[in-house]
PDB file of C-alpha atoms in Angstrom:
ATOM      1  CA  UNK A   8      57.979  99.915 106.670  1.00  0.00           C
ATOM      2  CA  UNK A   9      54.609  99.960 107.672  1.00  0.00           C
ATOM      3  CA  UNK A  10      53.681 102.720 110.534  1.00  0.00           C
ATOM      4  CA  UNK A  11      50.511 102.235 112.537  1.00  0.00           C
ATOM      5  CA  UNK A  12      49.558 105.315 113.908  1.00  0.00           C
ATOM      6  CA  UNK A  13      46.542 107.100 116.188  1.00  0.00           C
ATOM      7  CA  UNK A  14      44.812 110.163 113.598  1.00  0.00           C
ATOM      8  CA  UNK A  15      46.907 113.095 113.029  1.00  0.00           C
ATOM      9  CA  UNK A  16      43.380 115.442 114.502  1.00  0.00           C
ATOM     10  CA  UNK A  17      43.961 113.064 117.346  1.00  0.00           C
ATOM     11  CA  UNK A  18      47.859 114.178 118.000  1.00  0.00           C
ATOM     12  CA  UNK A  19      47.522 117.762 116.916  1.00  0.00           C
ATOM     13  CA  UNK A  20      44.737 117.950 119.409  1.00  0.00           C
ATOM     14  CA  UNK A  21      47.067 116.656 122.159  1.00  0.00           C
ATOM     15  CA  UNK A  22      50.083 118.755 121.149  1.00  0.00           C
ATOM     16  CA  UNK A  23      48.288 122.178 121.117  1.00  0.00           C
ATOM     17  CA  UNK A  24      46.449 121.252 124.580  1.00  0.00           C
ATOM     18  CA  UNK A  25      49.899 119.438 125.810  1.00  0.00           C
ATOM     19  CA  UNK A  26      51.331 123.308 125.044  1.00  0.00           C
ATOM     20  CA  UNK A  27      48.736 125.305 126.223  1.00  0.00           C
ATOM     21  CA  UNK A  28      48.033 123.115 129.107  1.00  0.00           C
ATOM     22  CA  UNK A  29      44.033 124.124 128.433  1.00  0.00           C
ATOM     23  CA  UNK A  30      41.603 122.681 126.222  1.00  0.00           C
ATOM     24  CA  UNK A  31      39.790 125.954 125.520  1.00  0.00           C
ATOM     25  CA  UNK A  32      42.878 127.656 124.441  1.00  0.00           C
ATOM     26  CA  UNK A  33      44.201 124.557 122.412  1.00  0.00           C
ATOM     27  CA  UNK A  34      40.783 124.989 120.564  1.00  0.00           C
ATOM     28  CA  UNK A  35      41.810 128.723 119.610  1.00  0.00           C
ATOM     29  CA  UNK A  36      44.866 127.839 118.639  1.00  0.00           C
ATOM     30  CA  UNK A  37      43.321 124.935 116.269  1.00  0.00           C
ATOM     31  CA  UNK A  38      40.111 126.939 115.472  1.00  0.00           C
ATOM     32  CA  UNK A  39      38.059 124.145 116.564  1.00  0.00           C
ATOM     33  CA  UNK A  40      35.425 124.337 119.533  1.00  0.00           C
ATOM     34  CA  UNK A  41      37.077 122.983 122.870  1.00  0.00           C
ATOM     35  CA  UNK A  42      34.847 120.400 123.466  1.00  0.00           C
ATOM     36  CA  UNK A  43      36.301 118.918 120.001  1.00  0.00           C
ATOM     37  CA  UNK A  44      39.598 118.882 121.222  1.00  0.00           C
ATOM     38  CA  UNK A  45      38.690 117.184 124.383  1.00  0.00           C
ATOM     39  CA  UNK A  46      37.136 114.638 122.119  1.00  0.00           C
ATOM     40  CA  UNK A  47      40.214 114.359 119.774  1.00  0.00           C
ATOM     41  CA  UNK A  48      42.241 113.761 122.950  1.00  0.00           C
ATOM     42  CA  UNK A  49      39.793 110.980 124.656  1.00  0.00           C
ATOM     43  CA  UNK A  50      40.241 109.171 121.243  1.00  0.00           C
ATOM     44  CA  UNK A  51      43.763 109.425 121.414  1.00  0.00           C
ATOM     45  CA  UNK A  52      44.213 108.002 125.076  1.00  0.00           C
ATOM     46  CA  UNK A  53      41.625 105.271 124.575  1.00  0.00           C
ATOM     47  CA  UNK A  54      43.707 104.324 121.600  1.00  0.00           C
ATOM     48  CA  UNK A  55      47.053 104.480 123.397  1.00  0.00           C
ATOM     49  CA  UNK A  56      45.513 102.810 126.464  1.00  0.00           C
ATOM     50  CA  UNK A  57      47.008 105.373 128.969  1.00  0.00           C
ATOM     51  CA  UNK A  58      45.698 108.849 129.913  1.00  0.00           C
ATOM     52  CA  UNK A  59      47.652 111.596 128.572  1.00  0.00           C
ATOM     53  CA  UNK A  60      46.441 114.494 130.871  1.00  0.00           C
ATOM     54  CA  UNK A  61      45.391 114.327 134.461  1.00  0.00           C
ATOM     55  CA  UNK A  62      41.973 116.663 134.662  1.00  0.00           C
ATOM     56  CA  UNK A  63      41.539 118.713 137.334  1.00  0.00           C
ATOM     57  CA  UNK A  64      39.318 121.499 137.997  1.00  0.00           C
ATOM     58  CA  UNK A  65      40.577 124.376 135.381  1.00  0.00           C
ATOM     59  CA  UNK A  66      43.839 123.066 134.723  1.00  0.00           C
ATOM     60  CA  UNK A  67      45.766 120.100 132.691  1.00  0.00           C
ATOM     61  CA  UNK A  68      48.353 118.216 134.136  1.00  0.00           C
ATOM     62  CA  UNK A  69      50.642 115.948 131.973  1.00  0.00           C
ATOM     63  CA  UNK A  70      51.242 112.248 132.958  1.00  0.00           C
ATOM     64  CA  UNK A  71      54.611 110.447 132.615  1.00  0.00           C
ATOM     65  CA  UNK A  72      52.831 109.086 129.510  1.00  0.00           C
ATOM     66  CA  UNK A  73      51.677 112.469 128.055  1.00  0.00           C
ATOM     67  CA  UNK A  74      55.435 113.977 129.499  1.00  0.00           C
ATOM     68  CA  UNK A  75      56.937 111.430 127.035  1.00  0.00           C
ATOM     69  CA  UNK A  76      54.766 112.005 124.083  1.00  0.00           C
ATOM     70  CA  UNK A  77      54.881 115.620 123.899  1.00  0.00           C
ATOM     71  CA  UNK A  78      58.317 116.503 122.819  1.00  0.00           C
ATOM     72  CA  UNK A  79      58.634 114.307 120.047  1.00  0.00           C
ATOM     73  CA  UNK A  80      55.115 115.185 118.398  1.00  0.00           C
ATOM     74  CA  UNK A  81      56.477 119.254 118.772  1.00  0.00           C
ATOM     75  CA  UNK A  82      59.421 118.337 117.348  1.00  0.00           C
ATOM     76  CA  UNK A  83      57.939 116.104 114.096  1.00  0.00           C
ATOM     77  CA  UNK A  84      55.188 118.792 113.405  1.00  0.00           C
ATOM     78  CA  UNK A  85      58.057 121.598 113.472  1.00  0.00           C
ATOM     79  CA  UNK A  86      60.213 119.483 111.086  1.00  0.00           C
ATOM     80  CA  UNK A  87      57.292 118.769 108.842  1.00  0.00           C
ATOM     81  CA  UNK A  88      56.836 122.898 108.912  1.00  0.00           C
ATOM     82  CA  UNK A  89      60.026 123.772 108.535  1.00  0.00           C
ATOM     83  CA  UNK A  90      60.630 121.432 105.556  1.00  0.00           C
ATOM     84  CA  UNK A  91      57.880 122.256 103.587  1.00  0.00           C
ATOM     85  CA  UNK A  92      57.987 126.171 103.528  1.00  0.00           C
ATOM     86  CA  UNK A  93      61.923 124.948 102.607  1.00  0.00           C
ATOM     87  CA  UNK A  94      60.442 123.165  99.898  1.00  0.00           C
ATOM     88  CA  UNK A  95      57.922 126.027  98.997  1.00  0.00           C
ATOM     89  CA  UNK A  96      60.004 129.067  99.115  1.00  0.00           C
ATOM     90  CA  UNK A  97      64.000 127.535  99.682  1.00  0.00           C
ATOM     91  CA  UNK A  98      65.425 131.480  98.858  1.00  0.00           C
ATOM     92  CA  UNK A  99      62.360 133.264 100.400  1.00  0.00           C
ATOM     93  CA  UNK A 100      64.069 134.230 103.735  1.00  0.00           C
ATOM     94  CA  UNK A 101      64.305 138.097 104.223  1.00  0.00           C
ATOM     95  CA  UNK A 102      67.339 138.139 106.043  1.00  0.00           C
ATOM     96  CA  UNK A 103      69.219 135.232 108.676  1.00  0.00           C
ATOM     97  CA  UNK A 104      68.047 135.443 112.192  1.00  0.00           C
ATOM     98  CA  UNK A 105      70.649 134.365 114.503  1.00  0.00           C
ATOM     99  CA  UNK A 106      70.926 134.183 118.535  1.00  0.00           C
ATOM    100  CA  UNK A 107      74.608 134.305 120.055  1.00  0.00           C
ATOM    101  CA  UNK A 108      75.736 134.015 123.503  1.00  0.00           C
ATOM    102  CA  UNK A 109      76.154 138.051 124.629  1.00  0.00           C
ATOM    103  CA  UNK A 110      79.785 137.583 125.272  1.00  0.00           C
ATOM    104  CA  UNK A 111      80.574 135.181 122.443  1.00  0.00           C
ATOM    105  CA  UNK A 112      78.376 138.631 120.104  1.00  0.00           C
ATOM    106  CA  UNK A 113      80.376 141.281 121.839  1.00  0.00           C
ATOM    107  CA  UNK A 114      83.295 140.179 121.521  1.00  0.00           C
ATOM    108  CA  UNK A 115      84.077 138.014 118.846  1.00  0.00           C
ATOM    109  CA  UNK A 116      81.281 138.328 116.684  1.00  0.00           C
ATOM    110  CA  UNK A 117      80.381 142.194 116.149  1.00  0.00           C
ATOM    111  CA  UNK A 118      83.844 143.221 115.885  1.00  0.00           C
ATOM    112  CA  UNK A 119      83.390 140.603 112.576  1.00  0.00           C
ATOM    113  CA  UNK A 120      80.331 141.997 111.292  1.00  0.00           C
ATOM    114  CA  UNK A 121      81.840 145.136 109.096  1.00  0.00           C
ATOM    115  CA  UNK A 122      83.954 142.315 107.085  1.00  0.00           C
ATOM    116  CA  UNK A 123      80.811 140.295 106.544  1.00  0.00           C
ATOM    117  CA  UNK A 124      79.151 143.534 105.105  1.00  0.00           C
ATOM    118  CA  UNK A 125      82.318 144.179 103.231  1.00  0.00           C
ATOM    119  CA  UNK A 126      82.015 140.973 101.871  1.00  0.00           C
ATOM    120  CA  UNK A 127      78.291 140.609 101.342  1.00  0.00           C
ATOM    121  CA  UNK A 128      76.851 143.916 101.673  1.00  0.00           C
ATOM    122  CA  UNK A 129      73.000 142.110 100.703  1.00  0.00           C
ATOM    123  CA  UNK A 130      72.826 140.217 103.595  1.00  0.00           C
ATOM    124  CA  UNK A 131      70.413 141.344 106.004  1.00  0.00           C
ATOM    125  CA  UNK A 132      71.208 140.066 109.845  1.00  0.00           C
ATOM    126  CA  UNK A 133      68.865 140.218 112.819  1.00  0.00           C
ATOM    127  CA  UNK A 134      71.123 139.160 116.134  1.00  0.00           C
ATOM    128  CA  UNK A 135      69.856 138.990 119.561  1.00  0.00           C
ATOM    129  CA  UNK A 136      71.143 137.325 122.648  1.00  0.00           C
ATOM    130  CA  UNK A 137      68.865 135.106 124.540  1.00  0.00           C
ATOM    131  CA  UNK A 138      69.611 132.769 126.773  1.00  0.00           C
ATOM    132  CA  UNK A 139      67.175 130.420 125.898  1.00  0.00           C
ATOM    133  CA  UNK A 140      67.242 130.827 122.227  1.00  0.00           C
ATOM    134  CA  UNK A 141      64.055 128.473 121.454  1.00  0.00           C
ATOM    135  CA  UNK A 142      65.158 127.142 118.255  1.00  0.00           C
ATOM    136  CA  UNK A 143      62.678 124.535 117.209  1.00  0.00           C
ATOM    137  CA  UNK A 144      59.542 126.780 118.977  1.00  0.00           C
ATOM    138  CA  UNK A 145      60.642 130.161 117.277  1.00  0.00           C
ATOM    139  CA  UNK A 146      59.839 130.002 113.197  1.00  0.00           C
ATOM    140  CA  UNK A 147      61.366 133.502 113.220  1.00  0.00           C
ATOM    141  CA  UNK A 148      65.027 131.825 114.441  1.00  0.00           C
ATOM    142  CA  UNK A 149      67.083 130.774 111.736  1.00  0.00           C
ATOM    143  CA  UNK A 150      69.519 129.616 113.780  1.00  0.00           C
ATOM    144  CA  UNK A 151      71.848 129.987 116.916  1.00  0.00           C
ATOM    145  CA  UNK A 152      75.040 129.636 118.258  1.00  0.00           C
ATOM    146  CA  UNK A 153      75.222 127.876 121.244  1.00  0.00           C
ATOM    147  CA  UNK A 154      78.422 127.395 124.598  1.00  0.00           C
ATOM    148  CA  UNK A 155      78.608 123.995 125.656  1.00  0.00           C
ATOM    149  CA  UNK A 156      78.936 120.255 125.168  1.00  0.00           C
ATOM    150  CA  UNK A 157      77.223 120.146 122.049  1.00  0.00           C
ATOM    151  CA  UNK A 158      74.852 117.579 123.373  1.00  0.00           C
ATOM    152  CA  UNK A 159      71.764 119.208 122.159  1.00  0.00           C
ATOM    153  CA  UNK A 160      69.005 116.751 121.317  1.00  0.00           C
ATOM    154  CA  UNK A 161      66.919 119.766 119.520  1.00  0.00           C
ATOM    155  CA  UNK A 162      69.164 120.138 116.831  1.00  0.00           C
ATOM    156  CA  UNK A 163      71.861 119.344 114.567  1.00  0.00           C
ATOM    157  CA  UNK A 164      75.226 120.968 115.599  1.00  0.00           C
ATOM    158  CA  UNK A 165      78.245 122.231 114.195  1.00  0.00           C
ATOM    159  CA  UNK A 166      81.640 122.721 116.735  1.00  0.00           C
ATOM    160  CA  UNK A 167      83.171 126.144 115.903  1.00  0.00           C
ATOM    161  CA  UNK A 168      85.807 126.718 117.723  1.00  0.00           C
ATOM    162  CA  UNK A 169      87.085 125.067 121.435  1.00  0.00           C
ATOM    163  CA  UNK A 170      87.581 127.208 124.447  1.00  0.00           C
ATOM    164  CA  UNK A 171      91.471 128.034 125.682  1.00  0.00           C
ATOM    165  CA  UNK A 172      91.877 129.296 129.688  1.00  0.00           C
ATOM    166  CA  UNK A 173      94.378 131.970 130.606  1.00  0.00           C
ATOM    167  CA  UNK A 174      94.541 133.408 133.786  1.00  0.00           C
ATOM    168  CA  UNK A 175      94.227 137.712 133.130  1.00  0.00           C
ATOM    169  CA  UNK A 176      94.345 140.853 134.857  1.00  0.00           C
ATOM    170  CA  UNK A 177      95.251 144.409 134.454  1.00  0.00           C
ATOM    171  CA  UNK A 178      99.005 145.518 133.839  1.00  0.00           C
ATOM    172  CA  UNK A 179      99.342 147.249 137.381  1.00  0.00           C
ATOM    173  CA  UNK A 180      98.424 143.697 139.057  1.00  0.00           C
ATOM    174  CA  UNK A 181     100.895 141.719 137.715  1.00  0.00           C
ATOM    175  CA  UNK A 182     103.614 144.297 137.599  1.00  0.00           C
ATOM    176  CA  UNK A 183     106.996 143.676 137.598  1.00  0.00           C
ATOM    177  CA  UNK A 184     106.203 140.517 140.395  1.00  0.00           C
ATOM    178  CA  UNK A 185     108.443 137.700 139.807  1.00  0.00           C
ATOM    179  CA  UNK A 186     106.793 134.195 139.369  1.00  0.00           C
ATOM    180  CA  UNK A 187     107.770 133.054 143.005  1.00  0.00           C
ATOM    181  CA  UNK A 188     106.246 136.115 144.177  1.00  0.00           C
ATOM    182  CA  UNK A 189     102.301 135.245 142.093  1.00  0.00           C
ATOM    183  CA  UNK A 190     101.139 134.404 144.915  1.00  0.00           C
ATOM    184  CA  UNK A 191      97.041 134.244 143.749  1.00  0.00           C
ATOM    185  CA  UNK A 192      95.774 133.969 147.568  1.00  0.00           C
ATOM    186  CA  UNK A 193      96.237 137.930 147.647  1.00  0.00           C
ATOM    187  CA  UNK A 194      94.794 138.554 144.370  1.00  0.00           C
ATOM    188  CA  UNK A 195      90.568 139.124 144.445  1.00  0.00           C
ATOM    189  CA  UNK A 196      89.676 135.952 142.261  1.00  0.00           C
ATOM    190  CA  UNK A 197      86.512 136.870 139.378  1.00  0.00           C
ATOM    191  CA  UNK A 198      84.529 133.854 138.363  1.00  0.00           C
ATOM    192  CA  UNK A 199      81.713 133.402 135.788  1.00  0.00           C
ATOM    193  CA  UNK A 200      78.124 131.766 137.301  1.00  0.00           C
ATOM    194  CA  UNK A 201      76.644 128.955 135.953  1.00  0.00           C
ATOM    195  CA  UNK A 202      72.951 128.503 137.319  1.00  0.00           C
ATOM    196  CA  UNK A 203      73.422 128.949 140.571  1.00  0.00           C
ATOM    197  CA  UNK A 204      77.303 127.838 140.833  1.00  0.00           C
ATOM    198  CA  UNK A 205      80.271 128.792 139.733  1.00  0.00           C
ATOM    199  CA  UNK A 206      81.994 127.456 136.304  1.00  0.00           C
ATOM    200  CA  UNK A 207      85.205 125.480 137.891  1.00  0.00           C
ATOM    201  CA  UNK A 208      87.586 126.839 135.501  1.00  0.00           C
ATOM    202  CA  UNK A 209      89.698 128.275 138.374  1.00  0.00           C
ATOM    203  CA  UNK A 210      90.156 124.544 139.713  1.00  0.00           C
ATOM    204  CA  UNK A 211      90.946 123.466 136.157  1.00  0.00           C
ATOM    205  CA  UNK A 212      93.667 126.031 135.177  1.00  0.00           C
ATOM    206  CA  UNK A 213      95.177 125.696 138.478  1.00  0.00           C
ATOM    207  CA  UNK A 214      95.732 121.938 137.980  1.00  0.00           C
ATOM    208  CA  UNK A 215      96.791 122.499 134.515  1.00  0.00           C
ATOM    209  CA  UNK A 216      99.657 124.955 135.907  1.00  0.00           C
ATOM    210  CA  UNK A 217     101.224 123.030 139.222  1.00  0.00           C
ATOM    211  CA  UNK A 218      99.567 125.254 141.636  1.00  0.00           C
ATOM    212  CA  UNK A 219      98.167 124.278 144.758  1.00  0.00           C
ATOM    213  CA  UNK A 220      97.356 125.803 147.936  1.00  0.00           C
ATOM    214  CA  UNK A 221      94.711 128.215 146.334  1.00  0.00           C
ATOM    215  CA  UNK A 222      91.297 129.256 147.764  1.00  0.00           C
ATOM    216  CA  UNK A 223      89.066 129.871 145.140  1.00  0.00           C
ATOM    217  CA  UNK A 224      85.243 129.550 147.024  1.00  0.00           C
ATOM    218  CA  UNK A 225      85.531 133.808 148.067  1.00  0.00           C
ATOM    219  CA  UNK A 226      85.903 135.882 145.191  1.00  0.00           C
ATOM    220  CA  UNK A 227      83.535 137.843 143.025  1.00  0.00           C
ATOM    221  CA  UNK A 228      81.271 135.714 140.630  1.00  0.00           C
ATOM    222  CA  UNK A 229      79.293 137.141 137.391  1.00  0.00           C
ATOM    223  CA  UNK A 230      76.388 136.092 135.859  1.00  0.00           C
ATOM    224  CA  UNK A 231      78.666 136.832 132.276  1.00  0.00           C
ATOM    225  CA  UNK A 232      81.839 136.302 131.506  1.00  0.00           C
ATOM    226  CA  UNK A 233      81.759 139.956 130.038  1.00  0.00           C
ATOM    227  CA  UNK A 234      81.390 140.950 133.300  1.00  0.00           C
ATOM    228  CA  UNK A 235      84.506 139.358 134.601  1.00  0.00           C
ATOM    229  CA  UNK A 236      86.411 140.608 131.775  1.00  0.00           C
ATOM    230  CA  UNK A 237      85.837 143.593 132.711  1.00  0.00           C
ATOM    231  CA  UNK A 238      86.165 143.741 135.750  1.00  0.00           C
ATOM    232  CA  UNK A 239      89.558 142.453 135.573  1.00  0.00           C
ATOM    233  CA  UNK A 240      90.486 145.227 133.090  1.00  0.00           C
ATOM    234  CA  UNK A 241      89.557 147.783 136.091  1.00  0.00           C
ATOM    235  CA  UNK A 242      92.032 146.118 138.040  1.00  0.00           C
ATOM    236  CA  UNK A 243      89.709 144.247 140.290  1.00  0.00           C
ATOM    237  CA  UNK A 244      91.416 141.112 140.596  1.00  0.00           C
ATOM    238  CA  UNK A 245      92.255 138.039 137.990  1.00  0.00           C
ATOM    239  CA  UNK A 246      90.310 135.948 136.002  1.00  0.00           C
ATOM    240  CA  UNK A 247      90.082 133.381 134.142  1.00  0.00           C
ATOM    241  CA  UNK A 248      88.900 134.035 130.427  1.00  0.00           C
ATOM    242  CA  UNK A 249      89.212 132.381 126.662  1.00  0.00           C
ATOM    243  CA  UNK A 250      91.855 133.567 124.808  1.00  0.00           C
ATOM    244  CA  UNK A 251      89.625 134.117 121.653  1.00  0.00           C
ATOM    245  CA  UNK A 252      87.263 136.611 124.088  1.00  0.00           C
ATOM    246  CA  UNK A 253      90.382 138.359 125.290  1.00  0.00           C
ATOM    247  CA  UNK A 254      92.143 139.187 121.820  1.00  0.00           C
ATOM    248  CA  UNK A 255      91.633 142.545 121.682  1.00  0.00           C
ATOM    249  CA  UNK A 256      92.291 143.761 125.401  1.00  0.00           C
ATOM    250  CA  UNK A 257      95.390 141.344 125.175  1.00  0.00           C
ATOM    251  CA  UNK A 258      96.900 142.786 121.861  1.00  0.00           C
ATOM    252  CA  UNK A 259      95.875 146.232 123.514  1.00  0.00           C
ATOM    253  CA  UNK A 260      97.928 145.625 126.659  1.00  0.00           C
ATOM    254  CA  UNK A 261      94.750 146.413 129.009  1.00  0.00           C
ATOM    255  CA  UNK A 262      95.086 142.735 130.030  1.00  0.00           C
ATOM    256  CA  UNK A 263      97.997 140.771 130.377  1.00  0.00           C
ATOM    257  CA  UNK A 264      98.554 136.781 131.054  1.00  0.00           C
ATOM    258  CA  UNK A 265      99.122 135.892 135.205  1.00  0.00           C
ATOM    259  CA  UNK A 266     101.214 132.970 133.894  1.00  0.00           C
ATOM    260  CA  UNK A 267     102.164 131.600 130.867  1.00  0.00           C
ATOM    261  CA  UNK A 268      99.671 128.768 131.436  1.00  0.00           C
ATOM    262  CA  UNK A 269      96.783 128.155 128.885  1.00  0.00           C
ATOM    263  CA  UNK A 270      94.464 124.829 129.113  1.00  0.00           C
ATOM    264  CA  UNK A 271      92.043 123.598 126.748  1.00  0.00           C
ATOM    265  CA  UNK A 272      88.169 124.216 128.165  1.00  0.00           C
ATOM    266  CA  UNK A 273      85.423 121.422 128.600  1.00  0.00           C
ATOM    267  CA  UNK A 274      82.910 123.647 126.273  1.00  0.00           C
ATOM    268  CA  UNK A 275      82.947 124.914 122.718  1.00  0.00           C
ATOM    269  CA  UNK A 276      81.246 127.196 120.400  1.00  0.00           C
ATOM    270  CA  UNK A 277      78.211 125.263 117.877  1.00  0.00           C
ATOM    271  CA  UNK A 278      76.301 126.881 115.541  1.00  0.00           C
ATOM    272  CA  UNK A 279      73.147 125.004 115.896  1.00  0.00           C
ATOM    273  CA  UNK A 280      70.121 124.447 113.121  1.00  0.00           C
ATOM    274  CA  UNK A 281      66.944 122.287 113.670  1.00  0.00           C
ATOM    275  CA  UNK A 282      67.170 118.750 112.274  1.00  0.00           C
ATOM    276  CA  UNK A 283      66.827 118.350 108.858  1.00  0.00           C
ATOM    277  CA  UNK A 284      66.377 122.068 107.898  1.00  0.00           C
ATOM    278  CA  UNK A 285      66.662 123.294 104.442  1.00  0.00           C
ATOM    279  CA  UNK A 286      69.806 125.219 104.244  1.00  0.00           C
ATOM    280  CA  UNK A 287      68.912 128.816 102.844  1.00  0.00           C
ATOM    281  CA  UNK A 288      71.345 130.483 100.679  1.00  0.00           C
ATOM    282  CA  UNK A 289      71.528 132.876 103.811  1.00  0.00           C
ATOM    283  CA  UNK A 290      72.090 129.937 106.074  1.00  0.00           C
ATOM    284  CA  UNK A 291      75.006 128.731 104.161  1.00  0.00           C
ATOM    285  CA  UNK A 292      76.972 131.708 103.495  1.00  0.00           C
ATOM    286  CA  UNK A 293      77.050 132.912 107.005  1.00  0.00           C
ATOM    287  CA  UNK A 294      78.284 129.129 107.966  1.00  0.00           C
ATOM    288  CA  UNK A 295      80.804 129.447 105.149  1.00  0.00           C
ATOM    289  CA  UNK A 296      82.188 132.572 106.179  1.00  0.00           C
ATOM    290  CA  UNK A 297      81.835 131.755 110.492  1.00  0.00           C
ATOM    291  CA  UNK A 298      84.206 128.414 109.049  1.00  0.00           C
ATOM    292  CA  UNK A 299      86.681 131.002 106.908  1.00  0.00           C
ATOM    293  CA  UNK A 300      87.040 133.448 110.147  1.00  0.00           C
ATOM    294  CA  UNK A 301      87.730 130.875 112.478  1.00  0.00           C
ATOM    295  CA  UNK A 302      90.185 128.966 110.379  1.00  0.00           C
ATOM    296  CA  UNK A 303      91.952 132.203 109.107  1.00  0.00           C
ATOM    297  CA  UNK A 304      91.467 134.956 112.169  1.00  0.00           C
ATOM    298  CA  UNK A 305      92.103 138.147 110.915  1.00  0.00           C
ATOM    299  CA  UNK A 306      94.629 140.709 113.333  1.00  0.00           C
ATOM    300  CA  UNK A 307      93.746 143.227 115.219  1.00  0.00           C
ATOM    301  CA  UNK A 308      90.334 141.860 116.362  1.00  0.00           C
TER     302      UNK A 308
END
């Protein structure tokens, strides 16, 4: 297939200024002077036939054209990176970098991490808990795991595991209450934000069990689920949780089910790599054993 395409000075010169949104700094980034990246970019737009940038006095602006072009050039100059150190040194990662959701690390994850030692006691792991993990921007990522829809045009996904709702609360809540007597509109209701609302898995579980009649706008939110989970552990009303990040306090008795009502979420678990990265040895045995733990949970976790 034959590919006509503008000079590659030409779109490195509008990347790095598209990123910096500043000529002079694009030119220390490219260690070039900035008046030849303004050139380089000129080229480029007289080429294209649209302008790129609108130029104002000490600042870049992108245009609809320039908003469109950007992304894709980052994310073709990171893939050409990222697959040729793979080529150069496949086995030459340290150790696996990894970002996790904080709840999805605290809870599920950590309490993992001694059998992964047990089991591999070379591997060296670097976690952290961003939320914005910058995956294709961050060459010191190796890769993350991600809560959602899995519709992530950034990079190539794998589904771990699916969320499952259960209403929870301490022991002393639910008591020795019969089910006619549940009534939830005397109970302190804990939801999880999202942005600047509120995650709607009250309205979904409700539906799920029958119930109707329920307020659920007062309550107390949380920016993180961990924060509802334990909160309801000190007794502070019910919420609603995933069964996988309520094992523990479950199997403990510190929380118990409201109802015997459980409903499958509308978000999952990924493990997310950039497109077309080389798989380091690293890479693959962590995704080998996240698949085995999943698949074969072991107790008391």
């Amino acid at each position: 297939m034959s590919r006509t395409l503008p000079p590659l000075n030409s779109l490195k010169a509008f990347e790095a200024a598209a990123e910096c949104a500043s000529f002079t700094l694009a030119a220390q980034r490219l260690c070039v002077t900035q008046s030849a990246v303004s050139r380089q970019v000129k080229l480029l737009e007289e080429q294209l036939g649209v302008p790129l940038f609108q130029r104002g006095s000490g600042h870049l602006r992108l245009t609809d054209a320039g908003r469109r072009l950007q992304p894709v050039l980052r994310q073709s100059f990171d893939r050409i990176a990222w697959t040729v150190r793979g080529l150069q040194e496949p086995d030459a990662v340290p150790h696996l970098r990894l970002n996790a959701p904080p709840t999805f690390a605290n809870r599920w994850l950590i309490p993992r991490l001694g059998r992964l030692k047990s089991l591999h006691p070379d591997l060296e792991l670097s976690l952290t808990t961003r939320a914005d993990d910058d995956l294709v921007g961050d060459e010191n990522l190796d890769a993350a795991i991600r809560f959602g829809t899995g519709e992530w045009s950034d990079a190539e996904m794998v589904h771990l595991m699916q969320e499952s709702h259960i209403a929870v609360c301490a022991p002393k809540l639910r008591g020795s209450m019969r089910r006619d007597a549940l009534d939830l509109n005397h109970q302190v209701l804990l939801h999880v934000l999202w942005g600047e609302d509120r995650f709607h898995t009250w309205d979904h579980w409700l539906s799920a069990a029958g119930i109707e009649g329920v307020k659920t706008s007062g309550g107390i939110a949380f920016d993180l689920l961990e924060l509802a989970i334990h909160a309801a552990v000190n007794a502070v009303g019910v919420t609603i949780a995933d069964r996988h990040m309520v094992a523990r306090e479950l199997d403990r008795g510190e929380l118990v089910s409201w109802l015997d009502v459980e409903v499958t979420g509308h978000r999952s678990y990924w493990l997310a790599t950039r497109p077309h990265q080389v798989e380091s040895a690293n890479l693959k045995l962590f995704r080998q054993w996240l698949a085995q733990e999943i698949e074969d949970p072991p107790t008391g976790l």
